[in-house]
Short mmCIF file of C-alpha atoms in Angstrom, two decimals:
data_model
loop_
_atom_site.label_atom_id
_atom_site.label_comp_id
_atom_site.label_asym_id
_atom_site.label_seq_id
_atom_site.Cartn_x
_atom_site.Cartn_y
_atom_site.Cartn_z
CA UNK A 1 -1.99 -21.52 -1.96
CA UNK A 2 0.08 -18.41 -2.44
CA UNK A 3 3.80 -18.36 -3.12
CA UNK A 4 4.83 -21.48 -4.10
CA UNK A 5 2.35 -22.01 -6.35
CA UNK A 6 3.63 -19.15 -8.08
CA UNK A 7 6.87 -21.03 -7.90
CA UNK A 8 5.57 -23.66 -10.09
CA UNK A 9 4.16 -21.55 -12.40
CA UNK A 10 7.08 -19.16 -12.78
CA UNK A 11 9.40 -21.99 -13.34
CA UNK A 12 6.50 -23.67 -16.31
CA UNK A 13 6.80 -19.87 -18.35
CA UNK A 14 10.75 -19.59 -17.46
CA UNK A 15 11.35 -23.29 -18.83
CA UNK A 16 8.32 -22.11 -21.75
CA UNK A 17 10.03 -19.06 -22.26
CA UNK A 18 13.94 -20.76 -23.08
CA UNK A 19 12.53 -23.71 -24.95
CA UNK A 20 14.53 -23.28 -28.49
CA UNK A 21 14.09 -24.07 -31.70
CA UNK A 22 16.92 -22.17 -33.13
CA UNK A 23 19.06 -20.23 -31.36
CA UNK A 24 18.60 -16.23 -32.79
CA UNK A 25 15.31 -16.49 -31.78
CA UNK A 26 15.49 -18.30 -28.07
CA UNK A 27 17.96 -15.83 -27.85
CA UNK A 28 15.53 -13.23 -28.09
CA UNK A 29 11.88 -14.94 -26.47
CA UNK A 30 14.77 -15.81 -23.28
CA UNK A 31 15.84 -11.69 -23.00
CA UNK A 32 12.08 -10.54 -22.92
CA UNK A 33 12.11 -12.83 -21.04
CA UNK A 34 14.73 -13.05 -17.72
CA UNK A 35 15.47 -9.02 -18.64
CA UNK A 36 18.54 -9.71 -16.71
CA UNK A 37 19.63 -12.74 -19.33
CA UNK A 38 22.09 -11.94 -22.08
CA UNK A 39 24.02 -14.48 -23.74
CA UNK A 40 24.42 -13.64 -27.77
CA UNK A 41 27.20 -10.79 -27.30
CA UNK A 42 29.43 -13.68 -24.49
CA UNK A 43 29.61 -16.88 -26.07
CA UNK A 44 32.52 -17.47 -28.67
CA UNK A 45 30.90 -19.01 -32.35
CA UNK A 46 31.76 -22.60 -32.99
CA UNK A 47 32.00 -23.37 -36.07
CA UNK A 48 29.10 -26.70 -35.71
CA UNK A 49 30.86 -28.09 -38.91
CA UNK A 50 34.26 -28.65 -37.54
CA UNK A 51 33.34 -29.40 -33.60
CA UNK A 52 32.37 -31.83 -32.53
CA UNK A 53 30.82 -30.02 -29.74
CA UNK A 54 27.88 -27.14 -29.37
CA UNK A 55 28.19 -24.08 -27.61
CA UNK A 56 25.53 -23.91 -24.71
CA UNK A 57 24.33 -20.50 -22.92
CA UNK A 58 22.36 -22.38 -19.35
CA UNK A 59 20.78 -19.34 -16.99
CA UNK A 60 19.99 -20.42 -13.47
CA UNK A 61 17.36 -19.29 -13.24
CA UNK A 62 14.55 -18.84 -9.45
CA UNK A 63 11.24 -20.39 -9.82
CA UNK A 64 10.51 -17.15 -7.62
CA UNK A 65 10.63 -14.88 -9.76
CA UNK A 66 11.77 -14.25 -13.66
CA UNK A 67 15.07 -12.72 -12.60
CA UNK A 68 19.06 -15.28 -12.68
CA UNK A 69 20.72 -16.80 -9.19
CA UNK A 70 23.53 -15.29 -9.90
CA UNK A 71 25.48 -16.92 -6.71
CA UNK A 72 24.72 -20.71 -8.54
CA UNK A 73 26.50 -22.64 -10.53
CA UNK A 74 26.48 -26.00 -12.78
CA UNK A 75 27.62 -29.21 -13.07
CA UNK A 76 28.17 -31.27 -15.88
CA UNK A 77 30.81 -34.76 -16.75
CA UNK A 78 31.80 -34.70 -12.79
CA UNK A 79 33.04 -30.24 -13.68
CA UNK A 80 30.84 -27.67 -11.36
CA UNK A 81 31.56 -23.75 -13.77
CA UNK A 82 30.56 -20.45 -11.53
CA UNK A 83 27.65 -18.28 -13.05
CA UNK A 84 28.93 -15.29 -14.17
CA UNK A 85 27.28 -11.85 -12.22
CA UNK A 86 24.11 -12.18 -14.43
CA UNK A 87 23.62 -16.09 -13.50
CA UNK A 88 24.66 -17.42 -16.98
CA UNK A 89 27.27 -19.83 -17.78
CA UNK A 90 28.32 -20.79 -21.21
CA UNK A 91 30.31 -23.72 -21.72
CA UNK A 92 30.21 -26.72 -25.16
CA UNK A 93 28.53 -29.83 -24.92
CA UNK A 94 28.73 -33.25 -26.90
CA UNK A 95 27.12 -32.63 -30.24
CA UNK A 96 23.98 -35.51 -30.42
CA UNK A 97 24.00 -36.52 -27.06
CA UNK A 98 21.61 -37.42 -24.45
CA UNK A 99 22.81 -34.85 -21.27
CA UNK A 100 21.37 -34.78 -17.36
CA UNK A 101 22.78 -30.46 -16.60
CA UNK A 102 22.31 -29.63 -13.08
CA UNK A 103 22.62 -26.78 -11.57
CA UNK A 104 22.62 -25.34 -7.57
CA UNK A 105 22.60 -22.70 -5.09
CA UNK A 106 22.67 -21.69 -2.04
CA UNK A 107 19.37 -21.61 -0.40
CA UNK A 108 17.80 -23.83 -3.25
CA UNK A 109 17.05 -27.88 -4.72
CA UNK A 110 19.01 -28.74 -6.86
CA UNK A 111 17.08 -29.42 -10.52
CA UNK A 112 18.43 -31.36 -13.27
CA UNK A 113 18.24 -30.55 -16.62
CA UNK A 114 17.55 -34.35 -19.08
CA UNK A 115 18.60 -32.27 -22.14
CA UNK A 116 19.04 -33.66 -26.20
CA UNK A 117 22.09 -32.01 -28.29
CA UNK A 118 22.41 -31.63 -31.05
CA UNK A 119 24.14 -29.46 -34.00
CA UNK A 120 22.77 -25.84 -33.68
CA UNK A 121 23.49 -23.54 -30.85
CA UNK A 122 21.76 -24.21 -27.15
CA UNK A 123 20.11 -21.50 -24.94
CA UNK A 124 17.69 -22.92 -22.20
CA UNK A 125 17.16 -22.64 -18.55
CA UNK A 126 18.15 -24.46 -15.21
CA UNK A 127 15.00 -23.64 -12.70
CA UNK A 128 15.70 -23.50 -9.73
CA UNK A 129 13.66 -23.52 -6.50
CA UNK A 130 14.38 -23.07 -3.22
CA UNK A 131 13.84 -25.19 0.36
CA UNK A 132 11.48 -22.63 1.99
CA UNK A 133 9.09 -22.73 -1.10
CA UNK A 134 9.56 -26.65 -1.17
CA UNK A 135 8.50 -27.49 2.31
CA UNK A 136 5.57 -24.74 2.27
CA UNK A 137 3.51 -26.57 -0.32
CA UNK A 138 4.60 -30.18 2.07
CA UNK A 139 2.61 -28.57 5.31
CA UNK A 140 -0.33 -26.86 2.95
CA UNK A 141 -1.10 -30.15 1.01
CA UNK A 142 -0.44 -32.07 4.18
CA UNK A 143 1.96 -34.68 2.02
CA UNK A 144 5.60 -34.96 3.14
CA UNK A 145 8.09 -34.02 1.30
CA UNK A 146 10.04 -37.19 0.91
CA UNK A 147 14.03 -36.55 0.34
CA UNK A 148 14.86 -40.22 0.12
CA UNK A 149 12.79 -39.41 -3.46
CA UNK A 150 12.64 -36.40 -6.02
CA UNK A 151 10.63 -33.99 -8.21
CA UNK A 152 9.99 -34.53 -11.77
CA UNK A 153 8.52 -31.72 -13.27
CA UNK A 154 7.11 -32.43 -16.56
CA UNK A 155 6.04 -30.08 -19.68
CA UNK A 156 4.55 -30.37 -22.87
CA UNK A 157 4.87 -28.29 -25.93
CA UNK A 158 4.20 -27.88 -29.95
CA UNK A 159 5.41 -26.01 -32.10
CA UNK A 160 3.38 -22.96 -33.57
CA UNK A 161 3.82 -21.39 -37.71
CA UNK A 162 6.81 -18.96 -36.68
CA UNK A 163 9.28 -21.83 -34.77
CA UNK A 164 8.15 -20.46 -30.95
CA UNK A 165 6.82 -23.14 -28.83
CA UNK A 166 3.60 -23.02 -27.17
CA UNK A 167 1.67 -24.97 -24.56
CA UNK A 168 -0.31 -28.52 -26.07
CA UNK A 169 -3.48 -28.20 -23.99
CA UNK A 170 -5.40 -31.09 -23.30
CA UNK A 171 -1.31 -33.50 -23.26
CA UNK A 172 -2.77 -36.69 -20.42
CA UNK A 173 0.50 -37.88 -18.79
CA UNK A 174 0.95 -41.57 -16.72
CA UNK A 175 4.58 -42.91 -15.36
CA UNK A 176 4.70 -46.39 -14.56
CA UNK A 177 5.24 -46.13 -10.64
CA UNK A 178 3.75 -44.49 -7.33
CA UNK A 179 3.87 -41.37 -6.32
CA UNK A 180 2.10 -39.38 -3.80
CA UNK A 181 0.72 -36.53 -6.24
CA UNK A 182 0.66 -34.59 -9.51
CA UNK A 183 0.22 -31.29 -9.63
CA UNK A 184 -0.71 -29.21 -12.64
CA UNK A 185 -0.78 -25.73 -13.77
CA UNK A 186 -4.40 -24.26 -14.98
CA UNK A 187 -3.90 -20.12 -13.83
CA UNK A 188 -7.73 -20.00 -14.23
CA UNK A 189 -7.70 -22.44 -10.05
CA UNK A 190 -7.54 -21.43 -6.59
CA UNK A 191 -3.56 -21.05 -6.12
CA UNK A 192 -2.85 -21.34 -10.17
CA UNK A 193 -2.59 -25.91 -9.11
CA UNK A 194 -4.52 -27.99 -9.80
CA UNK A 195 -3.81 -31.30 -7.33
CA UNK A 196 -3.87 -34.39 -8.48
CA UNK A 197 -4.87 -33.94 -12.19
CA UNK A 198 -2.13 -35.57 -15.02
CA UNK A 199 -4.20 -33.17 -17.85
CA UNK A 200 -2.26 -30.45 -19.01
CA UNK A 201 -5.59 -28.60 -19.03
CA UNK A 202 -7.02 -26.77 -22.49
CA UNK A 203 -6.00 -23.43 -21.65
CA UNK A 204 -4.33 -20.77 -19.01
CA UNK A 205 -2.14 -23.31 -18.79
CA UNK A 206 2.16 -23.07 -18.03
CA UNK A 207 2.12 -27.35 -19.95
CA UNK A 208 3.54 -28.19 -16.12
CA UNK A 209 2.97 -31.72 -14.46
CA UNK A 210 5.03 -31.49 -11.17
CA UNK A 211 5.03 -35.12 -9.42
CA UNK A 212 6.20 -34.84 -5.74
CA UNK A 213 7.90 -38.09 -4.10
CA UNK A 214 8.66 -40.29 -7.10
CA UNK A 215 11.17 -43.13 -6.74
CA UNK A 216 14.69 -42.80 -7.93
CA UNK A 217 15.05 -44.13 -10.37
CA UNK A 218 14.49 -44.60 -14.54
CA UNK A 219 11.11 -43.50 -14.42
CA UNK A 220 8.98 -44.62 -18.23
CA UNK A 221 6.79 -41.78 -19.02
CA UNK A 222 3.75 -42.24 -21.04
CA UNK A 223 2.66 -38.54 -22.54
CA UNK A 224 -1.07 -38.94 -24.71
CA UNK A 225 -0.92 -35.66 -26.43
CA UNK A 226 -4.67 -34.52 -28.53
CA UNK A 227 -6.35 -35.38 -31.17
CA UNK A 228 -4.08 -34.41 -34.62
CA UNK A 229 -0.60 -35.00 -32.77
CA UNK A 230 0.51 -37.68 -33.01
CA UNK A 231 4.38 -38.20 -32.34
CA UNK A 232 5.69 -36.94 -29.18
CA UNK A 233 9.54 -36.50 -28.36
CA UNK A 234 11.89 -35.50 -26.07
CA UNK A 235 13.16 -31.67 -25.96
CA UNK A 236 15.12 -30.51 -28.21
CA UNK A 237 15.78 -33.21 -30.63
CA UNK A 238 14.44 -36.82 -32.12
CA UNK A 239 14.11 -39.38 -29.10
CA UNK A 240 11.14 -40.46 -29.75
CA UNK A 241 9.87 -40.26 -25.42
CA UNK A 242 8.63 -43.96 -24.91
CA UNK A 243 11.66 -44.29 -26.48
CA UNK A 244 14.04 -43.45 -23.13
CA UNK A 245 12.98 -43.28 -18.92
CA UNK A 246 14.08 -40.77 -17.26
CA UNK A 247 15.91 -41.13 -14.24
CA UNK A 248 14.81 -39.35 -11.20
CA UNK A 249 17.12 -38.70 -8.47
CA UNK A 250 16.71 -39.10 -4.71
CA UNK A 251 16.75 -35.16 -3.20
CA UNK A 252 16.68 -33.26 -6.63
CA UNK A 253 14.23 -31.73 -9.52
CA UNK A 254 14.43 -33.68 -12.75
CA UNK A 255 12.82 -31.22 -15.12
CA UNK A 256 11.94 -32.43 -18.97
CA UNK A 257 10.37 -31.53 -21.67
CA UNK A 258 8.29 -32.89 -25.09
CA UNK A 259 6.94 -31.27 -27.54
CA UNK A 260 4.67 -33.00 -29.89
CA UNK A 261 3.54 -32.57 -33.31
#
């Protein structure tokens, strides 16, 4: 495995870079990780105290390289917005809500990011994976991709003292439904993936576990973090993982990540 595992590593790293705790810190992080992303100067600031919406800066990221997808689009609440020349979409989202943002581009799978909004500006990304890369992995694993099912990409993080998102090794993830295989990212492993592993590695990991051929419908995720961590919430808010079932959609990548404290 070469190209597809690298795609998953880039996907995981890109989302890690985009996971924001504050708008300023996140904008800097994204700019460092994806040179073509520059959202700070292009978004009009909305007064969070007088508006029911929050500004969101969403980058459409290519899973095969640290670049954006300028020919893509983002769909939210039935409205489709084209990405600008830099592969970014700027829009207003409802505050304190559970949302699904979908990214698309020709030749890519649709990817949906499950997002919990707060009151602060959001700067994050949706990673798009080429269908050819997906099919290459299916061939290499000997596991046919089932378009009647979906892919669930879960990532586990915590905050360091500076407020930066860092991968949380030792986190074990379980689903309450059957799936074909789980793939854990681990840069020490051949191909940077460990098939069949549902625990984030202790070191050199991008914190992602990808579940292939997950049945469409609600999926309850159980996250067991390592000691001394006890509580995990969905990005980016206070909703505990056990209190929200992720809706997996057929032939779509559903991206979720949790932060444990």
